[in-house]
Coordinates of C-alpha atoms in Angstrom, one line a residue:
X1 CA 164.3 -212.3 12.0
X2 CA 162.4 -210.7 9.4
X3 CA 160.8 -207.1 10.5
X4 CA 157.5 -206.5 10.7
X5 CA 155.4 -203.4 10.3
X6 CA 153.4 -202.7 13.5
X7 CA 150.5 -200.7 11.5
X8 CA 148.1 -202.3 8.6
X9 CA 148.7 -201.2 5.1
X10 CA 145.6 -198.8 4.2
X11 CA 144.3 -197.7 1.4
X12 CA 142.6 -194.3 0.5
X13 CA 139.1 -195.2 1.0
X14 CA 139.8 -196.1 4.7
X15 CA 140.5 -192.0 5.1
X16 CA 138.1 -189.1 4.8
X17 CA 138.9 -185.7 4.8
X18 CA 138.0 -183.2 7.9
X19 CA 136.9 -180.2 6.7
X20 CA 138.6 -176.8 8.1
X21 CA 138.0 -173.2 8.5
X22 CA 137.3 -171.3 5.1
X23 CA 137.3 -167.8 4.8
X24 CA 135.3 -165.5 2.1
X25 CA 138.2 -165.5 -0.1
X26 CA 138.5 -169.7 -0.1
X27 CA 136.4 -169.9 -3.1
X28 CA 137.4 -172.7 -5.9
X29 CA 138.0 -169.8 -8.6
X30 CA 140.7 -168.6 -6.6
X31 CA 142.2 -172.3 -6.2
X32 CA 146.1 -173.0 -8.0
X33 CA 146.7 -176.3 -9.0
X34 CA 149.7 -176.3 -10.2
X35 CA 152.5 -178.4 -8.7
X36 CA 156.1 -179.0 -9.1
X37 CA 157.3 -182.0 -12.0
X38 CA 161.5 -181.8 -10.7
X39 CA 163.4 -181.7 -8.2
X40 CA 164.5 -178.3 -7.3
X41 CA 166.8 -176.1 -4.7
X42 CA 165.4 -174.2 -1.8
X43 CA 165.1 -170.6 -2.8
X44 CA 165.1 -171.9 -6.3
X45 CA 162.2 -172.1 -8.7
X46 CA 161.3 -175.4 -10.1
X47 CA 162.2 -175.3 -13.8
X48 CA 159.5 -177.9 -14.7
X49 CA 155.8 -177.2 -12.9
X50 CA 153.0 -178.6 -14.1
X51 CA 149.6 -176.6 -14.1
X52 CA 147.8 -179.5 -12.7
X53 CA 148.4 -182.5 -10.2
X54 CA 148.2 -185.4 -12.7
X55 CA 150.2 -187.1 -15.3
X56 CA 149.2 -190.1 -17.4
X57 CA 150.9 -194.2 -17.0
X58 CA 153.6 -195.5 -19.0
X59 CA 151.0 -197.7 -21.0
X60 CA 150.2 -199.2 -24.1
X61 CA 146.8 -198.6 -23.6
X62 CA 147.1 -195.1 -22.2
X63 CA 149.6 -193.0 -23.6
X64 CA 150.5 -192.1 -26.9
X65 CA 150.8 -189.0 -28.8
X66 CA 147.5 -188.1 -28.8
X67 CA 146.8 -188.4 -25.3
X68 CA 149.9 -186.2 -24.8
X69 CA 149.1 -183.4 -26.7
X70 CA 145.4 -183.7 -25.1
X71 CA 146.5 -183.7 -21.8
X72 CA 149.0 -181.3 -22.0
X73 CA 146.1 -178.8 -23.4
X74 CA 144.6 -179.6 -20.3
X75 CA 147.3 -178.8 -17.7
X76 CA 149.0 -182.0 -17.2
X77 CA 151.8 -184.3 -18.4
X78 CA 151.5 -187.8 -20.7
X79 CA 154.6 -190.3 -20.5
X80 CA 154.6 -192.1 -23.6
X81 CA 155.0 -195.5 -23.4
X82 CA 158.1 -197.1 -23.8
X83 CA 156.9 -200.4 -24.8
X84 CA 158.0 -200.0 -28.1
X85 CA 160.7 -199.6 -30.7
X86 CA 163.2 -196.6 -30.0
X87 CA 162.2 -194.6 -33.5
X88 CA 158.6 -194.9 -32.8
X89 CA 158.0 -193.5 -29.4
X90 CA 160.8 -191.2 -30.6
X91 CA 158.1 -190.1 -33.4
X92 CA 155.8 -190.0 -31.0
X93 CA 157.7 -187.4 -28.6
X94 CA 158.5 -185.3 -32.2
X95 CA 154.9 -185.1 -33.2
X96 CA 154.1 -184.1 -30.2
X97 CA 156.7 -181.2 -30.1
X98 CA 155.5 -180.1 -33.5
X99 CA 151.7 -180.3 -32.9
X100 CA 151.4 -177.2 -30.6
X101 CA 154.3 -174.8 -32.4
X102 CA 151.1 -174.1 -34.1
X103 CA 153.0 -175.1 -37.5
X104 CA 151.8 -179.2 -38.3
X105 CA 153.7 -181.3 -40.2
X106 CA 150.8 -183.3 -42.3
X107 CA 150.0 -186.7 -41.6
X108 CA 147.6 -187.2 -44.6
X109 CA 149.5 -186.7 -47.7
X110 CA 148.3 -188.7 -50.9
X111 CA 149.4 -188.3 -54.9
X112 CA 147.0 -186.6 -57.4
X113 CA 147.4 -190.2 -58.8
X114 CA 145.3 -192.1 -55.9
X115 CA 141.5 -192.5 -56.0
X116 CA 138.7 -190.9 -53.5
X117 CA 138.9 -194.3 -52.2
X118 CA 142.0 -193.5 -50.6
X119 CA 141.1 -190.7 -49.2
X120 CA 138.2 -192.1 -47.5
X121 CA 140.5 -194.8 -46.1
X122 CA 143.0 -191.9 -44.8
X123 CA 140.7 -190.0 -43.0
X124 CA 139.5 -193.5 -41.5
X125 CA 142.4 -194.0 -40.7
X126 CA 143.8 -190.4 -39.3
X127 CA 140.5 -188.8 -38.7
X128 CA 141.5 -185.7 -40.0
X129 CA 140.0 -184.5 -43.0
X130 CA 142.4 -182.3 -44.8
X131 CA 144.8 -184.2 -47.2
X132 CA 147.9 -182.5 -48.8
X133 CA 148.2 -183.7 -52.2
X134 CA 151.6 -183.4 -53.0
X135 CA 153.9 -185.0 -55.8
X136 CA 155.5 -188.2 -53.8
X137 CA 152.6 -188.4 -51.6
X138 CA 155.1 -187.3 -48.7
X139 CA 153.9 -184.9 -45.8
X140 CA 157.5 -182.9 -47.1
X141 CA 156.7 -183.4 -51.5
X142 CA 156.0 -180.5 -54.1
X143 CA 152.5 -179.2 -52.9
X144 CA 149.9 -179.8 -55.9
X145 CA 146.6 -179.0 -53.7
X146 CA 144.8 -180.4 -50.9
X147 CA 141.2 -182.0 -50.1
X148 CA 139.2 -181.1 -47.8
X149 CA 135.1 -182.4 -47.5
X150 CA 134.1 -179.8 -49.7
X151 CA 135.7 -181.4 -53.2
X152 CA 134.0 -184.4 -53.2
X153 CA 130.5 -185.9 -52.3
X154 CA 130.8 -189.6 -51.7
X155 CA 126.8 -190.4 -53.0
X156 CA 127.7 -188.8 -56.2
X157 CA 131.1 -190.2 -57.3
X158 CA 133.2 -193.0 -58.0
X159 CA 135.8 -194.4 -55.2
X160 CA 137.9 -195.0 -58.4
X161 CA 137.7 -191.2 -59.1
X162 CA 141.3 -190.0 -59.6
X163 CA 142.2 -187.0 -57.1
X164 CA 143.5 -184.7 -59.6
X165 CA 140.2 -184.0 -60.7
X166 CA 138.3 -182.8 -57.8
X167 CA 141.3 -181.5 -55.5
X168 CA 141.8 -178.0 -55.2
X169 CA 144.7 -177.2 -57.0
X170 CA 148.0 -175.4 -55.9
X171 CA 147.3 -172.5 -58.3
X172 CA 143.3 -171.8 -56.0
X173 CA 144.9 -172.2 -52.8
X174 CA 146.2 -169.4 -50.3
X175 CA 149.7 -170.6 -48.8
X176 CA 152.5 -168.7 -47.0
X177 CA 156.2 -169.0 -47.4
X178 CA 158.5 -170.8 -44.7
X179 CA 159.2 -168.2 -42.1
X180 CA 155.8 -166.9 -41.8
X181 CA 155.3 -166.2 -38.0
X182 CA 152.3 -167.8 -36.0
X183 CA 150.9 -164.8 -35.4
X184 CA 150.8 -163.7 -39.5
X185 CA 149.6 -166.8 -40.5
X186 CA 146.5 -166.7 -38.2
X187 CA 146.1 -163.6 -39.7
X188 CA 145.5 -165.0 -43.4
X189 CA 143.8 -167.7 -41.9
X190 CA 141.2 -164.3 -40.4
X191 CA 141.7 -162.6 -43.6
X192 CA 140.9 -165.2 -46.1
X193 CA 138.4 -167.1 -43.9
X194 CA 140.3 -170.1 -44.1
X195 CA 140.0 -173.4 -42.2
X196 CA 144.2 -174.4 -42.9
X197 CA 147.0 -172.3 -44.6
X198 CA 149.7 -174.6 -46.5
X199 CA 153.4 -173.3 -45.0
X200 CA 155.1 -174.3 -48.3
X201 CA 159.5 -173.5 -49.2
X202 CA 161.2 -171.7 -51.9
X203 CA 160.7 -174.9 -53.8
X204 CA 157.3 -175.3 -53.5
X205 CA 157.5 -178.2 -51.2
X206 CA 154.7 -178.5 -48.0
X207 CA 156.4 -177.5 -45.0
X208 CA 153.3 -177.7 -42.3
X209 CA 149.7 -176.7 -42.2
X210 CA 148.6 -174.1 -39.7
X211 CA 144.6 -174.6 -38.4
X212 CA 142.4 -172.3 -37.6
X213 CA 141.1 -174.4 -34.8
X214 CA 144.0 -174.7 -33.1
X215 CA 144.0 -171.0 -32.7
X216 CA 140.3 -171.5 -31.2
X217 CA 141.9 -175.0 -29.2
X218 CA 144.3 -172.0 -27.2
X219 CA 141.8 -170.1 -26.2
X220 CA 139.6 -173.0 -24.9
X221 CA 142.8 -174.2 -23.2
X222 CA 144.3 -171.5 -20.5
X223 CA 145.7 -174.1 -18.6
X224 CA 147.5 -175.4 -21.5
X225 CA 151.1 -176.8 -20.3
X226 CA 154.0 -175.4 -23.2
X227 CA 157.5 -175.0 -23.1
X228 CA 159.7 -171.8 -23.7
X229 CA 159.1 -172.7 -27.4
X230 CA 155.2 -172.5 -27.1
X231 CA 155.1 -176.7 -27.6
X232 CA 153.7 -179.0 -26.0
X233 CA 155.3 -180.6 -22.8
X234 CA 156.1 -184.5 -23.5
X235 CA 157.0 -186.8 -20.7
X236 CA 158.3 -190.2 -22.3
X237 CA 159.0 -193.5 -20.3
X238 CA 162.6 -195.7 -20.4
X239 CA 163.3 -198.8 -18.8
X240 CA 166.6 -200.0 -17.5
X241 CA 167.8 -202.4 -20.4
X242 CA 168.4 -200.5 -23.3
X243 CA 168.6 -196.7 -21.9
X244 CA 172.1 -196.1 -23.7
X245 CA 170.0 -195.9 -27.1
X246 CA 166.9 -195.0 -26.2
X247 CA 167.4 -191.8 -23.9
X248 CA 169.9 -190.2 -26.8
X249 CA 166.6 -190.9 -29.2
X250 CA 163.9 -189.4 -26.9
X251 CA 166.3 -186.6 -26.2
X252 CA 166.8 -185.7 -29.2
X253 CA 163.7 -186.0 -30.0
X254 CA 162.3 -183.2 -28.1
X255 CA 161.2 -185.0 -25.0
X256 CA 160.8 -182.7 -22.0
X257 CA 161.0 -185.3 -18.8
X258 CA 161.8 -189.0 -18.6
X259 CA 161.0 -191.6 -16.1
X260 CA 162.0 -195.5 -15.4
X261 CA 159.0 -197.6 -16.1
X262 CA 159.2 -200.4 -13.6
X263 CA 157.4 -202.0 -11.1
X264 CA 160.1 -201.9 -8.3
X265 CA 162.6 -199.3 -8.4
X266 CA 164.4 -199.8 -5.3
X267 CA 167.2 -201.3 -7.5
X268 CA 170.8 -201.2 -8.8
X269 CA 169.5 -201.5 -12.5
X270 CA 167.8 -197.8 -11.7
X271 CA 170.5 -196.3 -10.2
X272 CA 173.3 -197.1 -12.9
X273 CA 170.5 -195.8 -15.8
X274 CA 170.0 -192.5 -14.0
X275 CA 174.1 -192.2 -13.5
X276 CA 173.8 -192.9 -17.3
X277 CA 172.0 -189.9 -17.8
X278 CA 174.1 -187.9 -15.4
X279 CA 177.0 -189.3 -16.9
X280 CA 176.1 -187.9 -20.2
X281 CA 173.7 -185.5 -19.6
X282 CA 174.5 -183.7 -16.0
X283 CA 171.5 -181.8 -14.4
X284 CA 169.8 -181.0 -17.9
X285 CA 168.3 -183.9 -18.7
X286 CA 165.4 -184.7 -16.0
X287 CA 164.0 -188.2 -15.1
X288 CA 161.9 -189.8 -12.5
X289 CA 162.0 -193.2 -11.0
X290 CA 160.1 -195.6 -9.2
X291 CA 158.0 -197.2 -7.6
X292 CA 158.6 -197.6 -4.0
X293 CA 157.0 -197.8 -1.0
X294 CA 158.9 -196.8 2.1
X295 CA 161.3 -194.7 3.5
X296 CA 164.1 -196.7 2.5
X297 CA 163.4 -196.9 -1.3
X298 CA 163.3 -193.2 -1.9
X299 CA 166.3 -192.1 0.1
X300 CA 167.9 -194.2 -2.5
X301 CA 166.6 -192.9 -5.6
X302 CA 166.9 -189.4 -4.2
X303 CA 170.3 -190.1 -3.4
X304 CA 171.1 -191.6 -7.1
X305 CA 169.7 -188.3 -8.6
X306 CA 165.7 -188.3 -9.5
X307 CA 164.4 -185.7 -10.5
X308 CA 161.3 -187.2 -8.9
X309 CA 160.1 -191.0 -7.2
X310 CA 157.1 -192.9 -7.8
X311 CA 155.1 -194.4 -5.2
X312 CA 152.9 -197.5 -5.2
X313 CA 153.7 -201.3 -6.0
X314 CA 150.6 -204.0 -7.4
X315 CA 147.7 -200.7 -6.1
X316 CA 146.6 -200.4 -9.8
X317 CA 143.1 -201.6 -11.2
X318 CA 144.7 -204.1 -14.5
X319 CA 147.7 -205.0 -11.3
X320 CA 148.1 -208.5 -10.1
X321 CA 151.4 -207.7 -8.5
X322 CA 150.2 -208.9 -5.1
X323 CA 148.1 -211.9 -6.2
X324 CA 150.7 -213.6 -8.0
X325 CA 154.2 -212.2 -5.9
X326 CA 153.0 -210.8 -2.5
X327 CA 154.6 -207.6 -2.9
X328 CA 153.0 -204.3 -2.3
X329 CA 151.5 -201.7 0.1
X330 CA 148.6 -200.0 0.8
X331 CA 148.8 -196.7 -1.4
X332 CA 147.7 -194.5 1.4
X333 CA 150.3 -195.9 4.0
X334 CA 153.0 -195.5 1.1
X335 CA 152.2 -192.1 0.5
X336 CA 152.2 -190.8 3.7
X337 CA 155.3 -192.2 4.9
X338 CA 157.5 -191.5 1.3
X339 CA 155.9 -187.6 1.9
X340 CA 157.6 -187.5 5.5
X341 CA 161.0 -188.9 3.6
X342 CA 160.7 -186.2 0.9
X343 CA 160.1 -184.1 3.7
X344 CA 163.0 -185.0 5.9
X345 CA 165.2 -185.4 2.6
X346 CA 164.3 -181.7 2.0
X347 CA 165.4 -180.4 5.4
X348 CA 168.6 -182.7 5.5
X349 CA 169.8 -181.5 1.9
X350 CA 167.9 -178.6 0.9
X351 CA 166.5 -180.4 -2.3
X352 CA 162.8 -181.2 -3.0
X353 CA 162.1 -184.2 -4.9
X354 CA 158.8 -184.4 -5.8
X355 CA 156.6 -187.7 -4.9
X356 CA 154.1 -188.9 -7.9
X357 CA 151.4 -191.5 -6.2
X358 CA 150.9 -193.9 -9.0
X359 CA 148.0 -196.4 -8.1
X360 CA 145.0 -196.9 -5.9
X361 CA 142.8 -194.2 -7.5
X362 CA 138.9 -195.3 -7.4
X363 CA 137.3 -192.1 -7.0
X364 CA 137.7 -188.5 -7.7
X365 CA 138.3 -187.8 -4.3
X366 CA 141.1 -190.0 -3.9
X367 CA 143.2 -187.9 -6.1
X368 CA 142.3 -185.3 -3.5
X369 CA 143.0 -187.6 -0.8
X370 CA 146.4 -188.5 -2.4
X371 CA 147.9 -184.6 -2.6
X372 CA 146.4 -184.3 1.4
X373 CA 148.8 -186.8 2.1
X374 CA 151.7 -185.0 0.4
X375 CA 152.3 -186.3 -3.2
X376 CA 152.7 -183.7 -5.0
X377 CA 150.9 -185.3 -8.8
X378 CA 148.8 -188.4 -9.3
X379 CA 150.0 -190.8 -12.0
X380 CA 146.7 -192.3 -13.7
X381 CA 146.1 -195.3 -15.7
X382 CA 142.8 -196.1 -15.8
X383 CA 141.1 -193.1 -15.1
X384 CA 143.0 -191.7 -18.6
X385 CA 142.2 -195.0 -20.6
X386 CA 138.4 -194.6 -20.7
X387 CA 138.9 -191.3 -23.1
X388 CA 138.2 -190.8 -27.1
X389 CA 141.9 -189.7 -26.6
X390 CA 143.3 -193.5 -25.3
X391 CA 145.4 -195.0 -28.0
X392 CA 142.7 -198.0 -27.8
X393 CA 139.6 -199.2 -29.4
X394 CA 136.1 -198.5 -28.5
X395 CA 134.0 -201.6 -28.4
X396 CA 130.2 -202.2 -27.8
X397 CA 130.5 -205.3 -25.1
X398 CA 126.9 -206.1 -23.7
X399 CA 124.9 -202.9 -25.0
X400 CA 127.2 -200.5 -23.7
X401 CA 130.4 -199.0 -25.1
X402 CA 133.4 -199.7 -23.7
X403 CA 137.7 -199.0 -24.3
X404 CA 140.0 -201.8 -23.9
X405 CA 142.6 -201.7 -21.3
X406 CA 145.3 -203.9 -20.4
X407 CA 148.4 -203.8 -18.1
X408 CA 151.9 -203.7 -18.6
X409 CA 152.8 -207.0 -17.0
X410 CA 149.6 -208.6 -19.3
X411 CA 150.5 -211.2 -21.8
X412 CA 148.8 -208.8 -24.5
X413 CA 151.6 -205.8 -23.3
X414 CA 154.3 -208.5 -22.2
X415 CA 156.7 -205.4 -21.5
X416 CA 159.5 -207.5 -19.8
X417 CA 161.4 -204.8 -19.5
X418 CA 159.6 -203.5 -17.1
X419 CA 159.4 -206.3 -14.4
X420 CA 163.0 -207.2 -15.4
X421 CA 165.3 -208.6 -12.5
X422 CA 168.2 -209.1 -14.7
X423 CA 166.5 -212.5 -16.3
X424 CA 166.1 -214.1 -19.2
X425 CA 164.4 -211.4 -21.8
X426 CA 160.6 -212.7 -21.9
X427 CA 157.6 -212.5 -19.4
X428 CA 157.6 -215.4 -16.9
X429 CA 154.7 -214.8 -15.5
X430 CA 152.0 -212.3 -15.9
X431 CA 151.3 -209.3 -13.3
X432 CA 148.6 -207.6 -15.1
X433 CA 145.4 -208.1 -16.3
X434 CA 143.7 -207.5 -19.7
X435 CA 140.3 -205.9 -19.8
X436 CA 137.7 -203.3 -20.8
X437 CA 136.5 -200.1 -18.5
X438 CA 133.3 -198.0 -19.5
X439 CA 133.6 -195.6 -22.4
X440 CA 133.3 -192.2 -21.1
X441 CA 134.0 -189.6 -23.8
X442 CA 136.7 -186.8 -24.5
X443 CA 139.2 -185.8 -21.8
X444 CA 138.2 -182.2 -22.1
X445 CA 134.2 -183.1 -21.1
X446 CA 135.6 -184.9 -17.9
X447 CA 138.8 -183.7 -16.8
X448 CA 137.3 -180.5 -15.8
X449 CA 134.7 -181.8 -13.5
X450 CA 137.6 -184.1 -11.2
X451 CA 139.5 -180.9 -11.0
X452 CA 136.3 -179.2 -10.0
X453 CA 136.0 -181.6 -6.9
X454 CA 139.2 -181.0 -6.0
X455 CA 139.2 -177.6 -5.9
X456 CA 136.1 -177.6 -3.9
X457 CA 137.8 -179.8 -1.2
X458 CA 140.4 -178.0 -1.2
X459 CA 138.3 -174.7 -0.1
X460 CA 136.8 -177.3 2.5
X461 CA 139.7 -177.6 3.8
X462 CA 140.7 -173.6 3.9
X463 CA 143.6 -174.3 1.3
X464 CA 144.4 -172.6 -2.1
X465 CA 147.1 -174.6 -3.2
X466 CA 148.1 -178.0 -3.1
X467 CA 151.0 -176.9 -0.3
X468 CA 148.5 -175.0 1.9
X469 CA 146.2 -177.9 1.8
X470 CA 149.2 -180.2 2.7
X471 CA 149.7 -178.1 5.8
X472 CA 146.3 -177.9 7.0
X473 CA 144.6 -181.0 5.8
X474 CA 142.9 -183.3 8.9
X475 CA 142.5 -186.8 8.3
X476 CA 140.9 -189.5 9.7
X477 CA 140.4 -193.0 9.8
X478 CA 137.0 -194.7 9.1
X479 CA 135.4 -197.8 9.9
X480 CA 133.4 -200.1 7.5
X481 CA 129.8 -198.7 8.3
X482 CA 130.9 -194.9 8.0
X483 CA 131.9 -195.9 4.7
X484 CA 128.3 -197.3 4.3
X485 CA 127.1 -193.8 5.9
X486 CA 128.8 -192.0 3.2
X487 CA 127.2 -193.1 0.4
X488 CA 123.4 -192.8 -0.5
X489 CA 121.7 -195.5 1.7
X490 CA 118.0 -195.9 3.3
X491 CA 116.3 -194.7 0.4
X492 CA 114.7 -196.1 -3.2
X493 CA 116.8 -194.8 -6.0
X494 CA 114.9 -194.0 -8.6
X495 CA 116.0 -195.5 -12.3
X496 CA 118.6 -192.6 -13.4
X497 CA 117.8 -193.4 -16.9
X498 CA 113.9 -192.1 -16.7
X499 CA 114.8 -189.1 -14.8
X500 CA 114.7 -185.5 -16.7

């Protein structure tokens, strides 16, 4: 007979948060967000923390490089989406690691031989608008000068104009030798009053630029996450079909923390990929896997060796998991039953495997919600998606910008991989959607202000870290007209576009 659950799945608006004692010193300053990525020993520190509770999704249409590096400025941790060839999420995880060493390697690189109309295409292209001219056009080539906007004004020349004759040349440029530290390289950069300084080799070959506003970028950062290197920290994501060649790749690559991208992971097909990595790699290499739902599931990925478990199945916004399989939970009642697992898993072995929630996040304050409950990170799809930083396009639909945004398990994606059950290599269905969410700017303008809520519940609560608020968080259940109650009701809102 099959076995039924004797309480309704719920999800996180049916809970509110009960506020606690706070004392003088429970102010949202004083608040520490950061939170453990791995598993580690008790009495042992975690060798991978993250300085805030969120990570991006495994998604085409959410994590690339660039959201990486911007997210890791701001505390948290990308995975880069393994819905790709091996060498280019690979080149992903490398630029990555070399964006933040301070030293870039050049991703605009033309020949004194091309035209001001390719330059305008590259920084269409890029975005950036310093160009290394060098002799092959090659971001490694015999440096020959660079363009920046100041050689050229477009309403006064030719897009047939050759580059040699308005780039700065080699001979007018201030450059440093390879092996120039960091540090003495923003000091030319201060001395000189420069905006970039070419690194260049004995040969005269470009090695990497260093940017004056990246030295700014630090300071506007202090939660920036970097490893013992001063890079960046890349997550990437790995499915279980071809993990033998791509986790070498990533690996070698520079990546910091892997995890399974799938939509079930209480499976054989996970375990034998993370005794793979195991197998090859011991304790040194760290990836997560997922997503379950219960007890049961992550006892079995904590016994195979995660480094840390997913929760949620069909809970995200571009997810049609339930509508087209029946398969699924409520992401509160998944949470809070995989936290008592982790929980009783940490008493029983003296190992903590954190719990990401991945799914069901509407509001702000169900991030807040989510961590009360006891996951120790929020994975987030399409809160991340809506950003300039979103590998996808911006698109004026009806008046209003908007970013396109698409599942995994969308025909657009068709990541088979990831919904694989050991079939035939193609999508037989589609679990996910494809579709557009409001346009909402740069991570850094609205990153801060979610954090800011949470930090201000948590000093509701009394708690000043994500483990004290754990321990002392009161929920409770609420019925369809509190959640009426709780918003603004009664009243005439006035039009919040004519207000000053």
């Amino acid at each position: 007979m099959a076995f039924y659950f004797e309480e309704p799945s719920r999800t996180f608006s049916e809970y509110l948060l009960v506020p606690g004692y706070s004392s003088d010193q429970c102010v949202p300053a004083a608040t520490d967000l950061s939170t453990p990525l791995v598993k580690f020993r008790k009495g042992e520190t975690c060798p991978l923390k993250m300085n805030v509770p969120l990570v991006s999704a495994i998604m085409q249409s959410v994590s690339d490089d660039k959201m990486a590096i911007a997210l890791a400025k701001e505390g948290g941790v990308s995975f880069i989406y393994g819905s790709q060839t091996v060498a280019d999420q690979a080149e992903m995880v490398r630029r990555v690691k070399a964006y933040k060493a301070g030293f870039v390697t050049s991703d605009s690189n033309l020949r004194p031989d091309q035209t001001l109309g390719d330059v305008l295409a590259l920084k269409e292209l890029t975005g950036h608008s310093t160009v290394a001219i060098t002799a092959d056009g090659t971001a490694h080539g015999k440096l020959l000068g660079i363009v920046t906007g100041r050689d050229y004004r477009v309403s006064r020349m030719s897009p047939g104009d050759k580059i040699s004759g308005f780039m700065t040349p080699i001979e007018k440029l201030v450059t440093a030798p390879e092996g120039t530290t960091l540090k003495a390289a923003n000091d030319i950069i201060w001395d000189h009053k420069l905006n970039s300084l070419p690194i260049v080799d004995s040969r005269g070959g470009l090695v990497s630029f260093v940017f004056r506003k990246d030295y700014s970028s630090h300071k506007k950062h202090p939660l920036e996450l970097l490893d013992d290197h001063k890079r960046y920290v890349v997550g990437a994501g790995i499915n279980t079909r071809d993990y033998e060649e791509r986790v070498p790749a990533l690996i070698e690559a520079g990546a910091d923390v892997l995890c399974i991208d799938s939509s079930e992971g209480y499976s054989a097909w996970q375990a034998n990929t993370i005794a793979f990595i195991r197998e090859k790699y011991g304790e040194s290499v760290k990836v997560g896997a997922g997503n379950v739902v219960d007890r049961e599931g992550f006892r079995f990925l904590a016994d195979a060796g995660a480094d840390f478990v997913k929760i949620g199945i069909g809970g995200g916004s571009i997810c049609i998991t339930r509508e087209t399989k029946g398969i699924g939970r409520g992401q509160a009642t998944a949470v809070i039953e995989v936290a008592a697992a982790r929980d009783e898993y940490f008493k029983e072995t003296g190992v903590y495997v954190p719990i990401c929630s991945d799914g069901g996040i509407v509001h702000d304050y169900h991030i807040t919600l989510a961590l009360a409950m006891g996951a120790d990170f929020c994975m987030l799809g399409r809160y991340f998606s809506r950003f300039d930083e979103s590998p996808t396009n911006k698109v004026l639909v009806g008046g209003s910008y908007m970013k396109e945004y698409w599942g995994e398990g969308s025909a657009r994606a068709r990541n088979w991989q990831r919904y694989d059950m050991g079939g035939a290599a193609k999508l037989s269905f589609v679990e996910g959607v494809d579709c557009y969410v409001p346009y909402a700017g740069s991570i850094h303008d609205n990153l801060p202000v979610t954090l800011s809520k949470i930090r201000s519940t948590m000093c509701n609560c009394g708690a000043l870290t994500i483990r004290e608020l754990q321990e002392k968080a009161k929920l409770t259940l609420v019925s369809s007209v509190s959640i009426v109650e709780g918003g603004a009701h009664d009243v005439l809102l006035k039009d919040q576009t004519t207000q000053g």
